Amino acid sequence: MLKKFSLAAVTALVLVACAQSPTGRNQIMLFDNSQLDAMGEQTFEQMKADTPISKDAKINDYVQCIASALLQVTPEEYLRTPWEVVVFDSEQINAFALPGGHIGVYTGLLKVAENQEQLAAVIGHEIAHVMANHSNERLSTNQFVQSALALGDAGTKAYGVRYQQEIMTALGLGAQLGVTLPFSRTHESEADIIGLDLMAKAGFEPRQAVNLWQNMAAASNNNTPQFLSTHPAPENRIAELRARMPEAMTTFNERKKAGRLPSCRK
């Protein structure tokens, strides 16, 4: 029974994977991007209403400088409207980007991202999530999983399957560990790759991305095993970045030779 459900789920997944990410990975896309843009706009406006915005001109100029340099090398199809960059006055060590062209950076992140390169690694990573339509893919995957579980629940009830509740619990756990969380880790790894390329093209030293994630790991108390986490383990993330570093350094050195390196200062 479980094998039949798994086979049906995999078959359906292949049939709806009709889009590709910037890295060439197949994706599930069930929503129109205009819907996601509207959701991103609404979410960002709510965040601006709920969270204090930094009035420190120097910090705002610093963040804007880095974001602008990255957006200048972001492919034009992702710049449908001018991007809005806001610095939130919060101790959170975080940043985000939303569909529709919105970037939020928390002042707490500036204590961990020690220089312009390290902050560029984070902002580039967040822009990459939007470029790769990860919000659309995550929502689509969740909807697919919920639909598949609903069908399975209806099927086991209709045929009077014994231990129906236990089977559905097992299917739910399998969906979480086998689909939802791996997709999240895939998104994070993909955003790392795309973000590394963006920062190199913009003229930010790519090797600082490794230093950034080392700082992030040191600032985190999260000991969750990778297979139960939505993020790659820090050592795996750093290993992947190092594997991609030769190509990124080639791109950066070409920019450096042309004398076009950004100079953003706190």
GROMACS .gro file of C-alpha atoms in nm:
model
  266
    1MET     CA    1   0.000   0.000   0.000
    2LEU     CA    2   0.274   0.249   0.102
    3LYS     CA    3   0.477   0.166  -0.209
    4LYS     CA    4   0.176   0.232  -0.430
    5PHE     CA    5   0.118   0.569  -0.265
    6SER     CA    6   0.490   0.657  -0.302
    7LEU     CA    7   0.493   0.556  -0.669
    8ALA     CA    8   0.183   0.764  -0.739
    9ALA     CA    9   0.335   1.065  -0.560
   10VAL     CA   10   0.664   1.042  -0.752
   11THR     CA   11   0.479   1.003  -1.084
   12ALA     CA   12   0.265   1.308  -1.015
   13LEU     CA   13   0.570   1.506  -0.908
   14VAL     CA   14   0.746   1.435  -1.237
   15LEU     CA   15   0.437   1.531  -1.438
   16VAL     CA   16   0.402   1.874  -1.275
   17ALA     CA   17   0.776   1.959  -1.268
   18CYS     CA   18   0.750   2.177  -1.574
   19ALA     CA   19   0.978   2.468  -1.476
   20GLN     CA   20   1.351   2.504  -1.421
   21SER     CA   21   1.553   2.705  -1.171
   22PRO     CA   22   1.854   2.919  -1.275
   23THR     CA   23   2.076   2.618  -1.203
   24GLY     CA   24   1.871   2.394  -1.434
   25ARG     CA   25   1.689   2.203  -1.159
   26ASN     CA   26   1.331   2.091  -1.231
   27GLN     CA   27   1.069   2.266  -1.020
   28ILE     CA   28   0.702   2.239  -0.927
   29MET     CA   29   0.523   2.565  -1.009
   30LEU     CA   30   0.147   2.579  -0.944
   31PHE     CA   31   0.110   2.954  -0.885
   32ASP     CA   32   0.134   3.258  -1.109
   33ASN     CA   33   0.431   3.476  -1.011
   34SER     CA   34   0.204   3.782  -1.000
   35GLN     CA   35   0.024   3.613  -0.709
   36LEU     CA   36   0.354   3.572  -0.528
   37ASP     CA   37   0.451   3.934  -0.601
   38ALA     CA   38   0.125   4.053  -0.445
   39MET     CA   39   0.180   3.831  -0.141
   40GLY     CA   40   0.536   3.961  -0.108
   41GLU     CA   41   0.414   4.322  -0.124
   42GLN     CA   42   0.148   4.260   0.140
   43THR     CA   43   0.390   4.078   0.370
   44PHE     CA   44   0.655   4.350   0.341
   45GLU     CA   45   0.409   4.629   0.414
   46GLN     CA   46   0.292   4.442   0.723
   47MET     CA   47   0.651   4.392   0.840
   48LYS     CA   48   0.724   4.762   0.800
   49ALA     CA   49   0.418   4.838   1.011
   50ASP     CA   50   0.510   4.587   1.282
   51THR     CA   51   0.891   4.619   1.304
   52PRO     CA   52   1.089   4.934   1.386
   53ILE     CA   53   1.285   5.069   1.088
   54SER     CA   54   1.639   5.192   1.143
   55LYS     CA   55   1.685   5.566   1.111
   56ASP     CA   56   2.065   5.544   1.118
   57ALA     CA   57   2.162   5.711   0.790
   58LYS     CA   58   2.510   5.558   0.786
   59ILE     CA   59   2.381   5.202   0.827
   60ASN     CA   60   2.107   5.257   0.570
   61ASP     CA   61   2.356   5.394   0.315
   62TYR     CA   62   2.588   5.098   0.381
   63VAL     CA   63   2.316   4.837   0.326
   64GLN     CA   64   2.175   5.023   0.024
   65CYS     CA   65   2.522   5.042  -0.132
   66ILE     CA   66   2.574   4.665  -0.107
   67ALA     CA   67   2.224   4.578  -0.225
   68SER     CA   68   2.252   4.817  -0.521
   69ALA     CA   69   2.581   4.662  -0.632
   70LEU     CA   70   2.423   4.314  -0.627
   71LEU     CA   71   2.106   4.425  -0.803
   72GLN     CA   72   2.313   4.582  -1.081
   73VAL     CA   73   2.434   4.233  -1.178
   74THR     CA   74   2.098   4.059  -1.117
   75PRO     CA   75   1.943   3.947  -1.450
   76GLU     CA   76   1.690   4.199  -1.580
   77GLU     CA   77   1.395   3.958  -1.577
   78TYR     CA   78   1.405   3.971  -1.195
   79LEU     CA   79   1.398   4.352  -1.187
   80ARG     CA   80   1.043   4.408  -1.310
   81THR     CA   81   1.001   4.690  -1.058
   82PRO     CA   82   1.254   4.891  -0.854
   83TRP     CA   83   1.360   4.687  -0.552
   84GLU     CA   84   1.291   4.826  -0.207
   85VAL     CA   85   1.558   4.782   0.061
   86VAL     CA   86   1.471   4.839   0.427
   87VAL     CA   87   1.690   4.807   0.736
   88PHE     CA   88   1.492   4.686   1.038
   89ASP     CA   89   1.608   4.788   1.384
   90SER     CA   90   1.613   4.444   1.543
   91GLU     CA   91   1.868   4.218   1.711
   92GLN     CA   92   1.770   3.930   1.483
   93ILE     CA   93   2.065   3.790   1.290
   94ASN     CA   94   1.879   3.767   0.964
   95ALA     CA   95   1.789   3.913   0.626
   96PHE     CA   96   1.532   3.820   0.364
   97ALA     CA   97   1.407   3.897   0.015
   98LEU     CA   98   1.046   3.867  -0.098
   99PRO     CA   99   0.884   3.825  -0.440
  100GLY     CA  100   0.794   4.159  -0.592
  101GLY     CA  101   1.135   4.312  -0.518
  102HIS     CA  102   1.172   4.362  -0.142
  103ILE     CA  103   1.483   4.318   0.074
  104GLY     CA  104   1.490   4.337   0.452
  105VAL     CA  105   1.808   4.343   0.661
  106TYR     CA  106   1.806   4.331   1.041
  107THR     CA  107   2.066   4.540   1.226
  108GLY     CA  108   2.158   4.234   1.433
  109LEU     CA  109   2.306   4.078   1.120
  110LEU     CA  110   2.565   4.355   1.099
  111LYS     CA  111   2.726   4.221   1.417
  112VAL     CA  112   2.794   3.887   1.246
  113ALA     CA  113   2.857   4.001   0.887
  114GLU     CA  114   3.184   4.178   0.960
  115ASN     CA  115   3.239   4.357   0.629
  116GLN     CA  116   3.074   4.447   0.299
  117GLU     CA  117   3.167   4.114   0.143
  118GLN     CA  118   3.006   3.909   0.417
  119LEU     CA  119   2.687   4.115   0.411
  120ALA     CA  120   2.686   4.082   0.030
  121ALA     CA  121   2.698   3.703   0.074
  122VAL     CA  122   2.377   3.714   0.280
  123ILE     CA  123   2.191   3.964   0.060
  124GLY     CA  124   2.302   3.782  -0.256
  125HIS     CA  125   2.175   3.457  -0.105
  126GLU     CA  126   1.836   3.616  -0.034
  127ILE     CA  127   1.808   3.769  -0.383
  128ALA     CA  128   1.886   3.423  -0.519
  129HIS     CA  129   1.580   3.279  -0.341
  130VAL     CA  130   1.363   3.522  -0.539
  131MET     CA  131   1.548   3.457  -0.866
  132ALA     CA  132   1.490   3.083  -0.828
  133ASN     CA  133   1.119   3.125  -0.741
  134HIS     CA  134   1.167   2.931  -0.420
  135SER     CA  135   0.855   3.081  -0.259
  136ASN     CA  136   0.641   2.959  -0.549
  137GLU     CA  137   0.805   2.619  -0.543
  138ARG     CA  138   0.767   2.579  -0.166
  139LEU     CA  139   0.398   2.672  -0.174
  140SER     CA  140   0.342   2.444  -0.473
  141THR     CA  141   0.519   2.153  -0.306
  142ASN     CA  142   0.320   2.197   0.014
  143GLN     CA  143  -0.006   2.205  -0.183
  144PHE     CA  144   0.095   1.893  -0.374
  145VAL     CA  145   0.182   1.707  -0.053
  146GLN     CA  146  -0.144   1.808   0.115
  147SER     CA  147  -0.346   1.700  -0.189
  148ALA     CA  148  -0.166   1.365  -0.206
  149LEU     CA  149  -0.223   1.300   0.165
  150ALA     CA  150  -0.590   1.395   0.134
  151LEU     CA  151  -0.632   1.147  -0.152
  152GLY     CA  152  -0.453   0.879   0.046
  153ASP     CA  153  -0.673   0.943   0.349
  154ALA     CA  154  -0.988   0.921   0.136
  155GLY     CA  155  -0.865   0.602  -0.031
  156THR     CA  156  -0.782   0.418   0.291
  157LYS     CA  157  -1.119   0.513   0.440
  158ALA     CA  158  -1.314   0.416   0.127
  159TYR     CA  159  -1.160   0.069   0.118
  160GLY     CA  160  -1.177   0.013   0.492
  161VAL     CA  161  -0.800  -0.028   0.524
  162ARG     CA  162  -0.694  -0.156   0.867
  163TYR     CA  163  -0.470   0.072   1.073
  164GLN     CA  164  -0.579   0.367   0.855
  165GLN     CA  165  -0.471   0.626   1.114
  166GLU     CA  166  -0.125   0.470   1.157
  167ILE     CA  167  -0.073   0.455   0.780
  168MET     CA  168  -0.167   0.822   0.736
  169THR     CA  169   0.064   0.923   1.020
  170ALA     CA  170   0.350   0.735   0.853
  171LEU     CA  171   0.270   0.897   0.518
  172GLY     CA  172   0.268   1.241   0.678
  173LEU     CA  173   0.608   1.186   0.839
  174GLY     CA  174   0.743   1.046   0.513
  175ALA     CA  175   0.624   1.352   0.324
  176GLN     CA  176   0.789   1.582   0.578
  177LEU     CA  177   1.126   1.403   0.581
  178GLY     CA  178   1.125   1.293   0.217
  179VAL     CA  179   0.984   1.598   0.038
  180THR     CA  180   0.931   1.917   0.236
  181LEU     CA  181   1.257   1.936   0.432
  182PRO     CA  182   1.486   1.818   0.150
  183PHE     CA  183   1.327   2.076  -0.079
  184SER     CA  184   1.407   2.344   0.179
  185ARG     CA  185   1.769   2.230   0.204
  186THR     CA  186   1.787   2.222  -0.177
  187HIS     CA  187   1.663   2.580  -0.185
  188GLU     CA  188   1.926   2.692   0.065
  189SER     CA  189   2.209   2.520  -0.122
  190GLU     CA  190   2.089   2.658  -0.455
  191ALA     CA  191   2.064   3.010  -0.310
  192ASP     CA  192   2.422   2.974  -0.184
  193ILE     CA  193   2.544   2.887  -0.535
  194ILE     CA  194   2.351   3.164  -0.712
  195GLY     CA  195   2.438   3.416  -0.439
  196LEU     CA  196   2.808   3.334  -0.463
  197ASP     CA  197   2.794   3.403  -0.836
  198LEU     CA  198   2.610   3.733  -0.778
  199MET     CA  199   2.862   3.861  -0.524
  200ALA     CA  200   3.154   3.766  -0.749
  201LYS     CA  201   2.999   3.943  -1.048
  202ALA     CA  202   2.934   4.250  -0.831
  203GLY     CA  203   3.298   4.259  -0.720
  204PHE     CA  204   3.268   4.130  -0.363
  205GLU     CA  205   3.546   3.888  -0.266
  206PRO     CA  206   3.375   3.544  -0.278
  207ARG     CA  207   3.597   3.376  -0.018
  208GLN     CA  208   3.437   3.597   0.246
  209ALA     CA  209   3.118   3.392   0.201
  210VAL     CA  210   3.292   3.104   0.379
  211ASN     CA  211   3.395   3.336   0.663
  212LEU     CA  212   3.037   3.462   0.688
  213TRP     CA  213   2.884   3.117   0.729
  214GLN     CA  214   3.153   3.027   0.982
  215ASN     CA  215   3.049   3.334   1.180
  216MET     CA  216   2.683   3.238   1.144
  217ALA     CA  217   2.754   2.886   1.271
  218ALA     CA  218   2.942   3.024   1.570
  219ALA     CA  219   2.651   3.257   1.651
  220SER     CA  220   2.395   2.973   1.629
  221ASN     CA  221   2.298   2.732   1.903
  222ASN     CA  222   2.108   2.510   1.660
  223ASN     CA  223   2.218   2.148   1.696
  224THR     CA  224   1.936   2.000   1.487
  225PRO     CA  225   2.060   1.711   1.266
  226GLN     CA  226   2.073   1.808   0.899
  227PHE     CA  227   1.818   1.546   0.789
  228LEU     CA  228   1.562   1.708   1.023
  229SER     CA  229   1.656   2.066   0.936
  230THR     CA  230   1.545   2.307   0.666
  231HIS     CA  231   1.904   2.430   0.628
  232PRO     CA  232   2.219   2.240   0.530
  233ALA     CA  233   2.459   2.168   0.815
  234PRO     CA  234   2.718   2.451   0.833
  235GLU     CA  235   3.007   2.222   0.743
  236ASN     CA  236   2.821   2.093   0.436
  237ARG     CA  237   2.727   2.445   0.328
  238ILE     CA  238   3.089   2.561   0.362
  239ALA     CA  239   3.219   2.256   0.173
  240GLU     CA  240   2.982   2.331  -0.116
  241LEU     CA  241   3.091   2.694  -0.127
  242ARG     CA  242   3.457   2.594  -0.133
  243ALA     CA  243   3.388   2.352  -0.418
  244ARG     CA  244   3.236   2.639  -0.619
  245MET     CA  245   3.506   2.889  -0.522
  246PRO     CA  246   3.747   2.850  -0.819
  247GLU     CA  247   3.478   2.956  -1.067
  248ALA     CA  248   3.364   3.241  -0.843
  249MET     CA  249   3.720   3.366  -0.798
  250THR     CA  250   3.771   3.369  -1.175
  251THR     CA  251   3.464   3.590  -1.211
  252PHE     CA  252   3.576   3.815  -0.925
  253ASN     CA  253   3.930   3.853  -1.058
  254GLU     CA  254   3.797   3.963  -1.397
  255ARG     CA  255   3.594   4.231  -1.223
  256LYS     CA  256   3.893   4.327  -1.009
  257LYS     CA  257   4.118   4.357  -1.313
  258ALA     CA  258   3.870   4.602  -1.463
  259GLY     CA  259   3.898   4.810  -1.146
  260ARG     CA  260   3.527   4.797  -1.073
  261LEU     CA  261   3.505   4.690  -0.709
  262PRO     CA  262   3.237   4.832  -0.479
  263SER     CA  263   3.338   5.038  -0.179
  264CYS     CA  264   3.059   5.030   0.081
  265ARG     CA  265   3.156   5.140   0.428
  266LYS     CA  266   2.970   5.147   0.760
   0.00000   0.00000   0.00000
